[in-house]
PDB file of C-alpha atoms in Angstrom:
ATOM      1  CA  UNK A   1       0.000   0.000   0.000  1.00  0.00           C
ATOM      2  CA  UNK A   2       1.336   3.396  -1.042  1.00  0.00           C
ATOM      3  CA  UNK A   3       2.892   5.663   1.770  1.00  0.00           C
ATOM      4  CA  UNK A   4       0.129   8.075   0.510  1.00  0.00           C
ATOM      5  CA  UNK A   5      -2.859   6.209   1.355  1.00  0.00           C
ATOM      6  CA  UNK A   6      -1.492   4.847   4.463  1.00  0.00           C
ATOM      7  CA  UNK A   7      -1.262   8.371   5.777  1.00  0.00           C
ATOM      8  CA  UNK A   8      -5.048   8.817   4.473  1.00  0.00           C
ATOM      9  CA  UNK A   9      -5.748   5.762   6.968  1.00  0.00           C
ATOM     10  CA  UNK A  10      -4.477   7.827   9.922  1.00  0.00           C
ATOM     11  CA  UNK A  11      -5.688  10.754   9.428  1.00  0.00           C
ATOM     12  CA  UNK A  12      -9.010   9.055   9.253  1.00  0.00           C
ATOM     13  CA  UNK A  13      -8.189   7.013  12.236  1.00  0.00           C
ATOM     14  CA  UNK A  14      -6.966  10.591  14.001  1.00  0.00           C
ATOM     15  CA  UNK A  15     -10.158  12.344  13.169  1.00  0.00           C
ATOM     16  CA  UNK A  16     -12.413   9.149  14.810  1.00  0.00           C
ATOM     17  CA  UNK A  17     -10.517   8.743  17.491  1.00  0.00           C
ATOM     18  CA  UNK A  18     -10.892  12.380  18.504  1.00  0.00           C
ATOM     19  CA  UNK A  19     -14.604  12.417  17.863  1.00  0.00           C
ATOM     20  CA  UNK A  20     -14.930   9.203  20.021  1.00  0.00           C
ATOM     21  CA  UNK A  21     -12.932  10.802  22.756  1.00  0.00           C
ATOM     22  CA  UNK A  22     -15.477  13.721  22.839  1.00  0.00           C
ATOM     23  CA  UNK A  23     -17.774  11.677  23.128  1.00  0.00           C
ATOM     24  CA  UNK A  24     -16.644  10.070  26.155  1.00  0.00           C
ATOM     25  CA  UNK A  25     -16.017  13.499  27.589  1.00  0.00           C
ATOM     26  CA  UNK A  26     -19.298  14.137  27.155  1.00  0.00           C
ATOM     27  CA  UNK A  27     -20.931  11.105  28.523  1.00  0.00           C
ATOM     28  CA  UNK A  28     -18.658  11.221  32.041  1.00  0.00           C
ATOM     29  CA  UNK A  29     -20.160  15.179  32.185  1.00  0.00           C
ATOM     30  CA  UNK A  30     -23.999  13.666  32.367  1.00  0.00           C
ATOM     31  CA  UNK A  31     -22.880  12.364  35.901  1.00  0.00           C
ATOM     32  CA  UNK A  32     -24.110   9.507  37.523  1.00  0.00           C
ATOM     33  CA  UNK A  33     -21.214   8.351  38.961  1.00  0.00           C
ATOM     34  CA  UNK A  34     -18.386  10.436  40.761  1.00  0.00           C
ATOM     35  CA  UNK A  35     -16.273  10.735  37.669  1.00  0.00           C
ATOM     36  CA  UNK A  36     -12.748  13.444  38.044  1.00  0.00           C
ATOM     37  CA  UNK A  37     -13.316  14.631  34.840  1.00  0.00           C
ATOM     38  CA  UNK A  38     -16.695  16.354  35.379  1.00  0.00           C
ATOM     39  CA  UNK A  39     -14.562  18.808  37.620  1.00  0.00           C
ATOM     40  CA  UNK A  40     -12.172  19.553  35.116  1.00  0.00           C
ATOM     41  CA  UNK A  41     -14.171  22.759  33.984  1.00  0.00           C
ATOM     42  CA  UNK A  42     -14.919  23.879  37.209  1.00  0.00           C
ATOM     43  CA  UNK A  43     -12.617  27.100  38.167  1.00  0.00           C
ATOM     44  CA  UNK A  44     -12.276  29.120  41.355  1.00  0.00           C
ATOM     45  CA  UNK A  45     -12.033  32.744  41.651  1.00  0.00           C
ATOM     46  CA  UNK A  46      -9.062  33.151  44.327  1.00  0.00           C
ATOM     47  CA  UNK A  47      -8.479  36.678  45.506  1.00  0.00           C
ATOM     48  CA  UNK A  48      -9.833  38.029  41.834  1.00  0.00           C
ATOM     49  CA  UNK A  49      -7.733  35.578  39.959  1.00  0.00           C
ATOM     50  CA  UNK A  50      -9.564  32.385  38.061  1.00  0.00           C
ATOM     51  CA  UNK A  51      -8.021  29.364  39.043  1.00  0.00           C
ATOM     52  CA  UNK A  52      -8.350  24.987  37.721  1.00  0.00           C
ATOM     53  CA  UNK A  53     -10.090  23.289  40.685  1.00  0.00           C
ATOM     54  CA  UNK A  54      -6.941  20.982  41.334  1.00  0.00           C
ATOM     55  CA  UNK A  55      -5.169  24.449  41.817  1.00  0.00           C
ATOM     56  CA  UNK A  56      -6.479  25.222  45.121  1.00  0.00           C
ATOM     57  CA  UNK A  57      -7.719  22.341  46.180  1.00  0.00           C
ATOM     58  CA  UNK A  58      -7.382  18.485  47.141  1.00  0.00           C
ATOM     59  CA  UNK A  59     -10.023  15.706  46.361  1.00  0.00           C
ATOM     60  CA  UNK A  60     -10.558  12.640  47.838  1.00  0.00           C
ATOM     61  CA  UNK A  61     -13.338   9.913  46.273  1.00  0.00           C
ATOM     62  CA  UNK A  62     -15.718   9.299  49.367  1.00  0.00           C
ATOM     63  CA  UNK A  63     -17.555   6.829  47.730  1.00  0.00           C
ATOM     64  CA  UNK A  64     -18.775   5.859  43.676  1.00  0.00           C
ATOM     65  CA  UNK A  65     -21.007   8.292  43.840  1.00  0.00           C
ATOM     66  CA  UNK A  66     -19.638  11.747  46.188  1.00  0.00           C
ATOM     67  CA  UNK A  67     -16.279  13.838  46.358  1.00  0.00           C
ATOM     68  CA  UNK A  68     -14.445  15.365  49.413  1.00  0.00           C
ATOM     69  CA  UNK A  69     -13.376  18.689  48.213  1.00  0.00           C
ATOM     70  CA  UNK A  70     -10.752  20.316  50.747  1.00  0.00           C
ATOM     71  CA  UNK A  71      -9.979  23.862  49.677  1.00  0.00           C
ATOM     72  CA  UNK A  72      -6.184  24.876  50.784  1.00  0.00           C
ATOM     73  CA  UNK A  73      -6.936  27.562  52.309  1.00  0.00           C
ATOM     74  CA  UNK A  74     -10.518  27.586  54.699  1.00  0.00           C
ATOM     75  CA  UNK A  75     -11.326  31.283  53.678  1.00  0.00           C
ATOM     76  CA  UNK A  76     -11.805  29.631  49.567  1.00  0.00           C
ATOM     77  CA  UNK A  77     -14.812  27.557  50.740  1.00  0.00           C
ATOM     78  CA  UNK A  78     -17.444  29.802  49.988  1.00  0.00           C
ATOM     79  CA  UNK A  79     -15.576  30.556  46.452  1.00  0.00           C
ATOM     80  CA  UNK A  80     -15.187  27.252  45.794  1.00  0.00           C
ATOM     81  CA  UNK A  81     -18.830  26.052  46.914  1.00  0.00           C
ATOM     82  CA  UNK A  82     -19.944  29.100  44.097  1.00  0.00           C
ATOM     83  CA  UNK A  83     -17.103  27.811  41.091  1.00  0.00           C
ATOM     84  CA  UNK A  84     -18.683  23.931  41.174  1.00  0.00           C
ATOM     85  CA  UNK A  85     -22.086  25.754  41.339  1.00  0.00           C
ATOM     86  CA  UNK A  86     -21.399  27.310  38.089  1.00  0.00           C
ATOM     87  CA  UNK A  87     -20.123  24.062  36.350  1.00  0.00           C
ATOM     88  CA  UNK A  88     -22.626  21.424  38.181  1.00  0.00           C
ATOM     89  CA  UNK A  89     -25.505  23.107  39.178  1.00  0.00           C
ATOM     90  CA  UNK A  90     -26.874  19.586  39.855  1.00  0.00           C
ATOM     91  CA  UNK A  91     -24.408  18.354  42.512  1.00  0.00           C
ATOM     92  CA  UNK A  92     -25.609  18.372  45.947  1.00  0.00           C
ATOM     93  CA  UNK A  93     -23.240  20.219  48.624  1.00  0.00           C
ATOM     94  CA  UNK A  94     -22.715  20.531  51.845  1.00  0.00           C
ATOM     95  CA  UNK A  95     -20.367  21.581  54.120  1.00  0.00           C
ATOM     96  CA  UNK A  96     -18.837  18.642  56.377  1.00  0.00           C
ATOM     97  CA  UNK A  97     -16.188  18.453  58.984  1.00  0.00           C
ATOM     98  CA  UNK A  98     -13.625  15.629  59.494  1.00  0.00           C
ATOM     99  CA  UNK A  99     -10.721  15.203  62.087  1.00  0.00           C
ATOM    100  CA  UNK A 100      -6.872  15.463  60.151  1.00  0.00           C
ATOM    101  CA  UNK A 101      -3.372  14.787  61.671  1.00  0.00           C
ATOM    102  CA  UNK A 102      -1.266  17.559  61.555  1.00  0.00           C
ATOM    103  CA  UNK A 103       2.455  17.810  62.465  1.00  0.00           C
ATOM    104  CA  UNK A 104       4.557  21.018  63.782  1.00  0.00           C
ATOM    105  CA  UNK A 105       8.514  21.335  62.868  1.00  0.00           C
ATOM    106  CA  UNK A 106       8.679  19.019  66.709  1.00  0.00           C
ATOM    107  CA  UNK A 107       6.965  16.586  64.842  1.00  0.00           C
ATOM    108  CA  UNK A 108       4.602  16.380  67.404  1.00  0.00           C
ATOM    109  CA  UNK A 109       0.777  15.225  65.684  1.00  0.00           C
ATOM    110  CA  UNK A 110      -2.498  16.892  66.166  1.00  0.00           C
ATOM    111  CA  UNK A 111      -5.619  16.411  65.294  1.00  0.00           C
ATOM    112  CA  UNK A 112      -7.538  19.386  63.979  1.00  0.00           C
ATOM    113  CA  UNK A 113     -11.167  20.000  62.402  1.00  0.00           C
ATOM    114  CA  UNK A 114     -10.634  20.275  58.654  1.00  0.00           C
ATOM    115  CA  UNK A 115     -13.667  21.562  56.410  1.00  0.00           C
ATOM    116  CA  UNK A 116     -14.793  20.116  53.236  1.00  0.00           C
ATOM    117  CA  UNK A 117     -17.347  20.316  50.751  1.00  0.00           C
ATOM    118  CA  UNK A 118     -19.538  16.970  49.907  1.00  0.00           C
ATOM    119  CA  UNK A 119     -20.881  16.848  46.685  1.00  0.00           C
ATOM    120  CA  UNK A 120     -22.489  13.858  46.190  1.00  0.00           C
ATOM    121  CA  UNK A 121     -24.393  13.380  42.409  1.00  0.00           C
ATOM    122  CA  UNK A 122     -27.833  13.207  42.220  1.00  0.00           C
ATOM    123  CA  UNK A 123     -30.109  10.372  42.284  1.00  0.00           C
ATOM    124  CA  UNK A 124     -31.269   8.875  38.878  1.00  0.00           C
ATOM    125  CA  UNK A 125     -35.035   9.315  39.610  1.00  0.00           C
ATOM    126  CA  UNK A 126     -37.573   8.841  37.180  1.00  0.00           C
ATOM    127  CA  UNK A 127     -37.489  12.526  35.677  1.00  0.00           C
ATOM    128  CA  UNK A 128     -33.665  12.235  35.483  1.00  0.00           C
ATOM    129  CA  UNK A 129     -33.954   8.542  33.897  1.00  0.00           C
ATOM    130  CA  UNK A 130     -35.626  10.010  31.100  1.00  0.00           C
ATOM    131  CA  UNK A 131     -33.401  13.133  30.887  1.00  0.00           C
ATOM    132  CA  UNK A 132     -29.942  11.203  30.812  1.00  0.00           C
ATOM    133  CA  UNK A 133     -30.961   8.683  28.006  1.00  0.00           C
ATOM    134  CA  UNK A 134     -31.848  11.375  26.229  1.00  0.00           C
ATOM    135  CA  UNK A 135     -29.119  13.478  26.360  1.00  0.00           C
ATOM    136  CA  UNK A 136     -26.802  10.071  26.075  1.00  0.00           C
ATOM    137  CA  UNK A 137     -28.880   9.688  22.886  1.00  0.00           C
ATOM    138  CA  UNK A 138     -28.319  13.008  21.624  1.00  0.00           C
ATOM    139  CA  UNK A 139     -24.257  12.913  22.224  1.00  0.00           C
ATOM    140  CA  UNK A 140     -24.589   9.411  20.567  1.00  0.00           C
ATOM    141  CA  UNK A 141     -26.466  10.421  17.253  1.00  0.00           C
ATOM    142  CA  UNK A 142     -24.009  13.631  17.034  1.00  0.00           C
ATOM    143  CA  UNK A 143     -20.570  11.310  17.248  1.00  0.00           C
ATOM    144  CA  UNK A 144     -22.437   9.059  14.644  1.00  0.00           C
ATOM    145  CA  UNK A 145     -23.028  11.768  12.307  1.00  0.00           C
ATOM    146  CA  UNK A 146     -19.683  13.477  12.814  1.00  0.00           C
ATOM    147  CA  UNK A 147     -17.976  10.152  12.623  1.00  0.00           C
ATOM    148  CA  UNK A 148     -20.041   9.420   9.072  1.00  0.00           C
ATOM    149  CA  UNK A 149     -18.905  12.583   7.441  1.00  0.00           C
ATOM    150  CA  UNK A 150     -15.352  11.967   8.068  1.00  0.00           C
ATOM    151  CA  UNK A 151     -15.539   8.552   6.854  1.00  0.00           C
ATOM    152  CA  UNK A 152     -17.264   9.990   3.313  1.00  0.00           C
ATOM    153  CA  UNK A 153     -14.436  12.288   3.354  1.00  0.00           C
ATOM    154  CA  UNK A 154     -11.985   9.773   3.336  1.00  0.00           C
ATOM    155  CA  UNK A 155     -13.913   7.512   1.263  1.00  0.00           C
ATOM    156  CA  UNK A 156     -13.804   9.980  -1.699  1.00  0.00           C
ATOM    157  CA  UNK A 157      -9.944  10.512  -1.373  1.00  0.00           C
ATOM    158  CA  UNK A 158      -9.090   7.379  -1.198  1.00  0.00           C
ATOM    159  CA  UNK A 159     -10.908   6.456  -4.596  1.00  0.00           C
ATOM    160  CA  UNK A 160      -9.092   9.147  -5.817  1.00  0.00           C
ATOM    161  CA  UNK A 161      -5.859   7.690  -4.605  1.00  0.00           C
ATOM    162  CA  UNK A 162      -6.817   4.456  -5.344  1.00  0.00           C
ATOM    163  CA  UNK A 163      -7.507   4.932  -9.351  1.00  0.00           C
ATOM    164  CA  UNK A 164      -5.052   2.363 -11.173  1.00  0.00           C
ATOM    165  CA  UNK A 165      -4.098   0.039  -8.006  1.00  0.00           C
ATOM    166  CA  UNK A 166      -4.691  -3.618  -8.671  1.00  0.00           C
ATOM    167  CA  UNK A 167      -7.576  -5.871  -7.780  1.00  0.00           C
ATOM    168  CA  UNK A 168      -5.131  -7.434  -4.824  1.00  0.00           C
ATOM    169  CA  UNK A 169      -4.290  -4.085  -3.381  1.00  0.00           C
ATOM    170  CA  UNK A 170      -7.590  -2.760  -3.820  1.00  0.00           C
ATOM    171  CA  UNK A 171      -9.231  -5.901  -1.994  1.00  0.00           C
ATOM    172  CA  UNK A 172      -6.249  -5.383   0.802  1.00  0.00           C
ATOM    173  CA  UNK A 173      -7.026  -1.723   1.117  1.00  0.00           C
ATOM    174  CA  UNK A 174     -10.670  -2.093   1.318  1.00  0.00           C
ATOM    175  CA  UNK A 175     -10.171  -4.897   4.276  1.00  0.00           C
ATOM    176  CA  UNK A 176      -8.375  -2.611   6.032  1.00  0.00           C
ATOM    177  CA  UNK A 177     -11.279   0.055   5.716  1.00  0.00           C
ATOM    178  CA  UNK A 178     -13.403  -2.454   7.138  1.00  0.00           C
ATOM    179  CA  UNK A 179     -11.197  -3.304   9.791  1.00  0.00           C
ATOM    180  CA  UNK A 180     -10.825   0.696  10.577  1.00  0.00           C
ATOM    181  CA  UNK A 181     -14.649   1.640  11.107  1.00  0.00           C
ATOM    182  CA  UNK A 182     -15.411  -1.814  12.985  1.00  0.00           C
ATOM    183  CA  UNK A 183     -12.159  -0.878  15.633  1.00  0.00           C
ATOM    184  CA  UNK A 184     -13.982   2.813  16.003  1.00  0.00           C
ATOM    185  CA  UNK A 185     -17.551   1.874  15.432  1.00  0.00           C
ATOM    186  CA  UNK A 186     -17.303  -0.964  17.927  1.00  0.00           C
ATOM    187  CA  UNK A 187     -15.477   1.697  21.163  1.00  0.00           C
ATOM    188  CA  UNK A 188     -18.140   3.930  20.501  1.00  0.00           C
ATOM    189  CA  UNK A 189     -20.909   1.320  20.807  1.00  0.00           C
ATOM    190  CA  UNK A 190     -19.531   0.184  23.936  1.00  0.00           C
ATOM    191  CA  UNK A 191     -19.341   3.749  25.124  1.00  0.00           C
ATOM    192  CA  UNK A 192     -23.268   4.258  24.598  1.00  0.00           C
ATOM    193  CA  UNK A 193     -24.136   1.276  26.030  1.00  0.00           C
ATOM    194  CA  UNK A 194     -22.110   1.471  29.247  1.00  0.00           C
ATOM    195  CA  UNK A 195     -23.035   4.612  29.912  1.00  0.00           C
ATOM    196  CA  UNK A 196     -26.803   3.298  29.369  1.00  0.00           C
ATOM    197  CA  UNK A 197     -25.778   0.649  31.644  1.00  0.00           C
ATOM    198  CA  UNK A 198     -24.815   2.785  34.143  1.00  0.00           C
ATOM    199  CA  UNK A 199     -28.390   5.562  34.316  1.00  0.00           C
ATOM    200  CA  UNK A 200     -29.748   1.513  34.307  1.00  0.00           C
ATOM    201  CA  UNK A 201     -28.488   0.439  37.494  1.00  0.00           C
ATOM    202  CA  UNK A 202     -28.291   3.798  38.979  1.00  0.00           C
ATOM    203  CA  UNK A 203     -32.136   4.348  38.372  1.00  0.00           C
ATOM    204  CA  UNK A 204     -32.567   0.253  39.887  1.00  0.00           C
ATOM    205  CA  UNK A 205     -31.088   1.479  42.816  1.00  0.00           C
ATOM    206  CA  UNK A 206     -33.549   4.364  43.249  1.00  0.00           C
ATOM    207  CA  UNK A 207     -36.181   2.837  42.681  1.00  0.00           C
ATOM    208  CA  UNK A 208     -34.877  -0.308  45.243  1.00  0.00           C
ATOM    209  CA  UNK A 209     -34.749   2.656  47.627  1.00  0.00           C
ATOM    210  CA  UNK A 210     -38.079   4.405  47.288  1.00  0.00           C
ATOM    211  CA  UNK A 211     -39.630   0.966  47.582  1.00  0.00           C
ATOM    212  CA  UNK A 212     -37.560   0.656  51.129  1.00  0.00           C
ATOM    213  CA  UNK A 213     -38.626   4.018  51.932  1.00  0.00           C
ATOM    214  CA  UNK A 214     -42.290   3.744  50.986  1.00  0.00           C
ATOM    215  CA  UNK A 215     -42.547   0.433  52.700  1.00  0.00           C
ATOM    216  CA  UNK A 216     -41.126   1.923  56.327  1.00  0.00           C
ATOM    217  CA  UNK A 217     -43.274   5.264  56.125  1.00  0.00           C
ATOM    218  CA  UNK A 218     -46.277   2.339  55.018  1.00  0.00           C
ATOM    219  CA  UNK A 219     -45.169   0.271  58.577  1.00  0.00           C
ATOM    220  CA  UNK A 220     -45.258   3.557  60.616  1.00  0.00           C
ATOM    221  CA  UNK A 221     -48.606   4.675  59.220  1.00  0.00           C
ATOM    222  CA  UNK A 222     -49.991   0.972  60.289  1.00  0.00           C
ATOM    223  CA  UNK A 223     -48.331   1.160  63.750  1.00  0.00           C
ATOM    224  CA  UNK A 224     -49.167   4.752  64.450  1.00  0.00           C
ATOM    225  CA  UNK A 225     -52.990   4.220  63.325  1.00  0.00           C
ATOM    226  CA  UNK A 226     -53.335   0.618  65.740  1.00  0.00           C
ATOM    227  CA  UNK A 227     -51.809   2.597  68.275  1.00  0.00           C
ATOM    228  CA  UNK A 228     -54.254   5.420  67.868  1.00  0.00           C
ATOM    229  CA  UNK A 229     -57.290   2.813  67.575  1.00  0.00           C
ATOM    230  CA  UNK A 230     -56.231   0.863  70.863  1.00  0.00           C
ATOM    231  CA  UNK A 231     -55.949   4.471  72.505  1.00  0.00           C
ATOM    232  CA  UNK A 232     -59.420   4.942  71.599  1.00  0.00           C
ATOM    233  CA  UNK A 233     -60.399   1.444  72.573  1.00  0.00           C
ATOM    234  CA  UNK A 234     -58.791   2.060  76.214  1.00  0.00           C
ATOM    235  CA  UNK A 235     -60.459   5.549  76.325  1.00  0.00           C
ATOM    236  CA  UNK A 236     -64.006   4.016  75.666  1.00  0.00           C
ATOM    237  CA  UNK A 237     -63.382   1.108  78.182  1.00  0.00           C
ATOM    238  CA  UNK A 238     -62.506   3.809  80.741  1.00  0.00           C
ATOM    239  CA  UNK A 239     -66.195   5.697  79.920  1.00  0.00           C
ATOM    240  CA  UNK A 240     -67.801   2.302  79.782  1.00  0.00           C
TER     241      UNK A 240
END
């Protein structure tokens, strides 16, 4: 195969790859899970300077689905809190307090009260369900169509490329092409349905929880109203 259309292949290969990537991007930014990247936008405004979250901060995974966000400096929290709010609006935050070891130049250890913010991601309820498959659908349809056009692209100078080469390098090249949009087609397939996966079992466990929740509040209706009936049986054996 001529140097020529080999560097056709990568540049092809470049331009998928890159759309698949933003596609990723944009699937870890419809957060379900606590995923780093979705904080990579976020920025701070320190003493009237913008600054990248992992600037003036340090963060800790809690758990699959919440951050600890320690600012360096205690007076930032309020800044901070605002920067994510800008970026995630959806994130829920609080304000928590945990105990640290801290060391003077004796190295003698402390413990002192360091603050932090929690942001833990929002449940995948039933309004949110809907929401995230369609906006995973959306991302999905727009790699697909981006990924399409550079394929024609390539398609048409290729056969220009192409015009002449025999029927054994022609049935070698066009393998090749095959073998290039299954490798890209394929990782963005598996992307999609990951992430659909993922709003799957988030949205099971929900619903798992609602059910838990609806069937205590159902338990403490029942006890509170047989308490309240053998009150009034008590109260009429009393008049009686």
């Amino acid at each position: 195969m001529r140097r020529i259309i080999i560097k056709e292949f990568e540049h092809l290969s470049d331009e998928l790859s890159s759309f698949s990537g933003m596609f990723a991007y944009r699937l870890k930014n419809l957060c379900i899970k606590a995923e780093e990247v979705s904080l990579l936008p976020v920025q701070v405004m320190i003493e009237g300077e913008l600054q990248n979250l992992e600037k003036c901060t340090i963060l800790a995974k809690k758990d699959d689905y919440s951050f600890m966000v320690f600012p360096k400096y205690d007076e930032d929290m309020s800044a901070l809190q605002q920067g994510i709010m800008a970026v995630h609006p959806e994130f829920k935050q609080s304000i928590e307090t945990m105990k640290v070891d801290t060391a003077d130049e004796n190295g003698n250890v402390t413990q002192t009260d360091a603050r932090y913010v929690l942001l833990t991601m929002p449940e995948v309820d039933d309004d949110r369900y809907d929401l995230l498959k369609n906006g995973v659908k959306f991302a999905y349809d727009e790699c697909n169509a981006q990924m399409a056009y550079a394929n024609t692209k390539a398609d048409a100078k290729i056969a220009e490329l192409t015009v002449g080469e025999t029927e054994e390098n022609m049935n070698l090249i066009k393998q090749e092409r095959e073998k290039l949009n299954q490798q890209w087609d394929e990782h963005r397939d598996k992307l999609y349905n990951t992430k659909l996966q993922e709003i799957e079992d988030a949205h099971n466990k929900w619903l798992a929880e609602k059910a838990e929740r609806d069937q205590k509040r159902e338990e403490e209706e029942a006890a509170h109203n047989e308490s309240a009936a053998y009150s009034m049986k008590l109260g009429q054996e009393d008049i009686n």
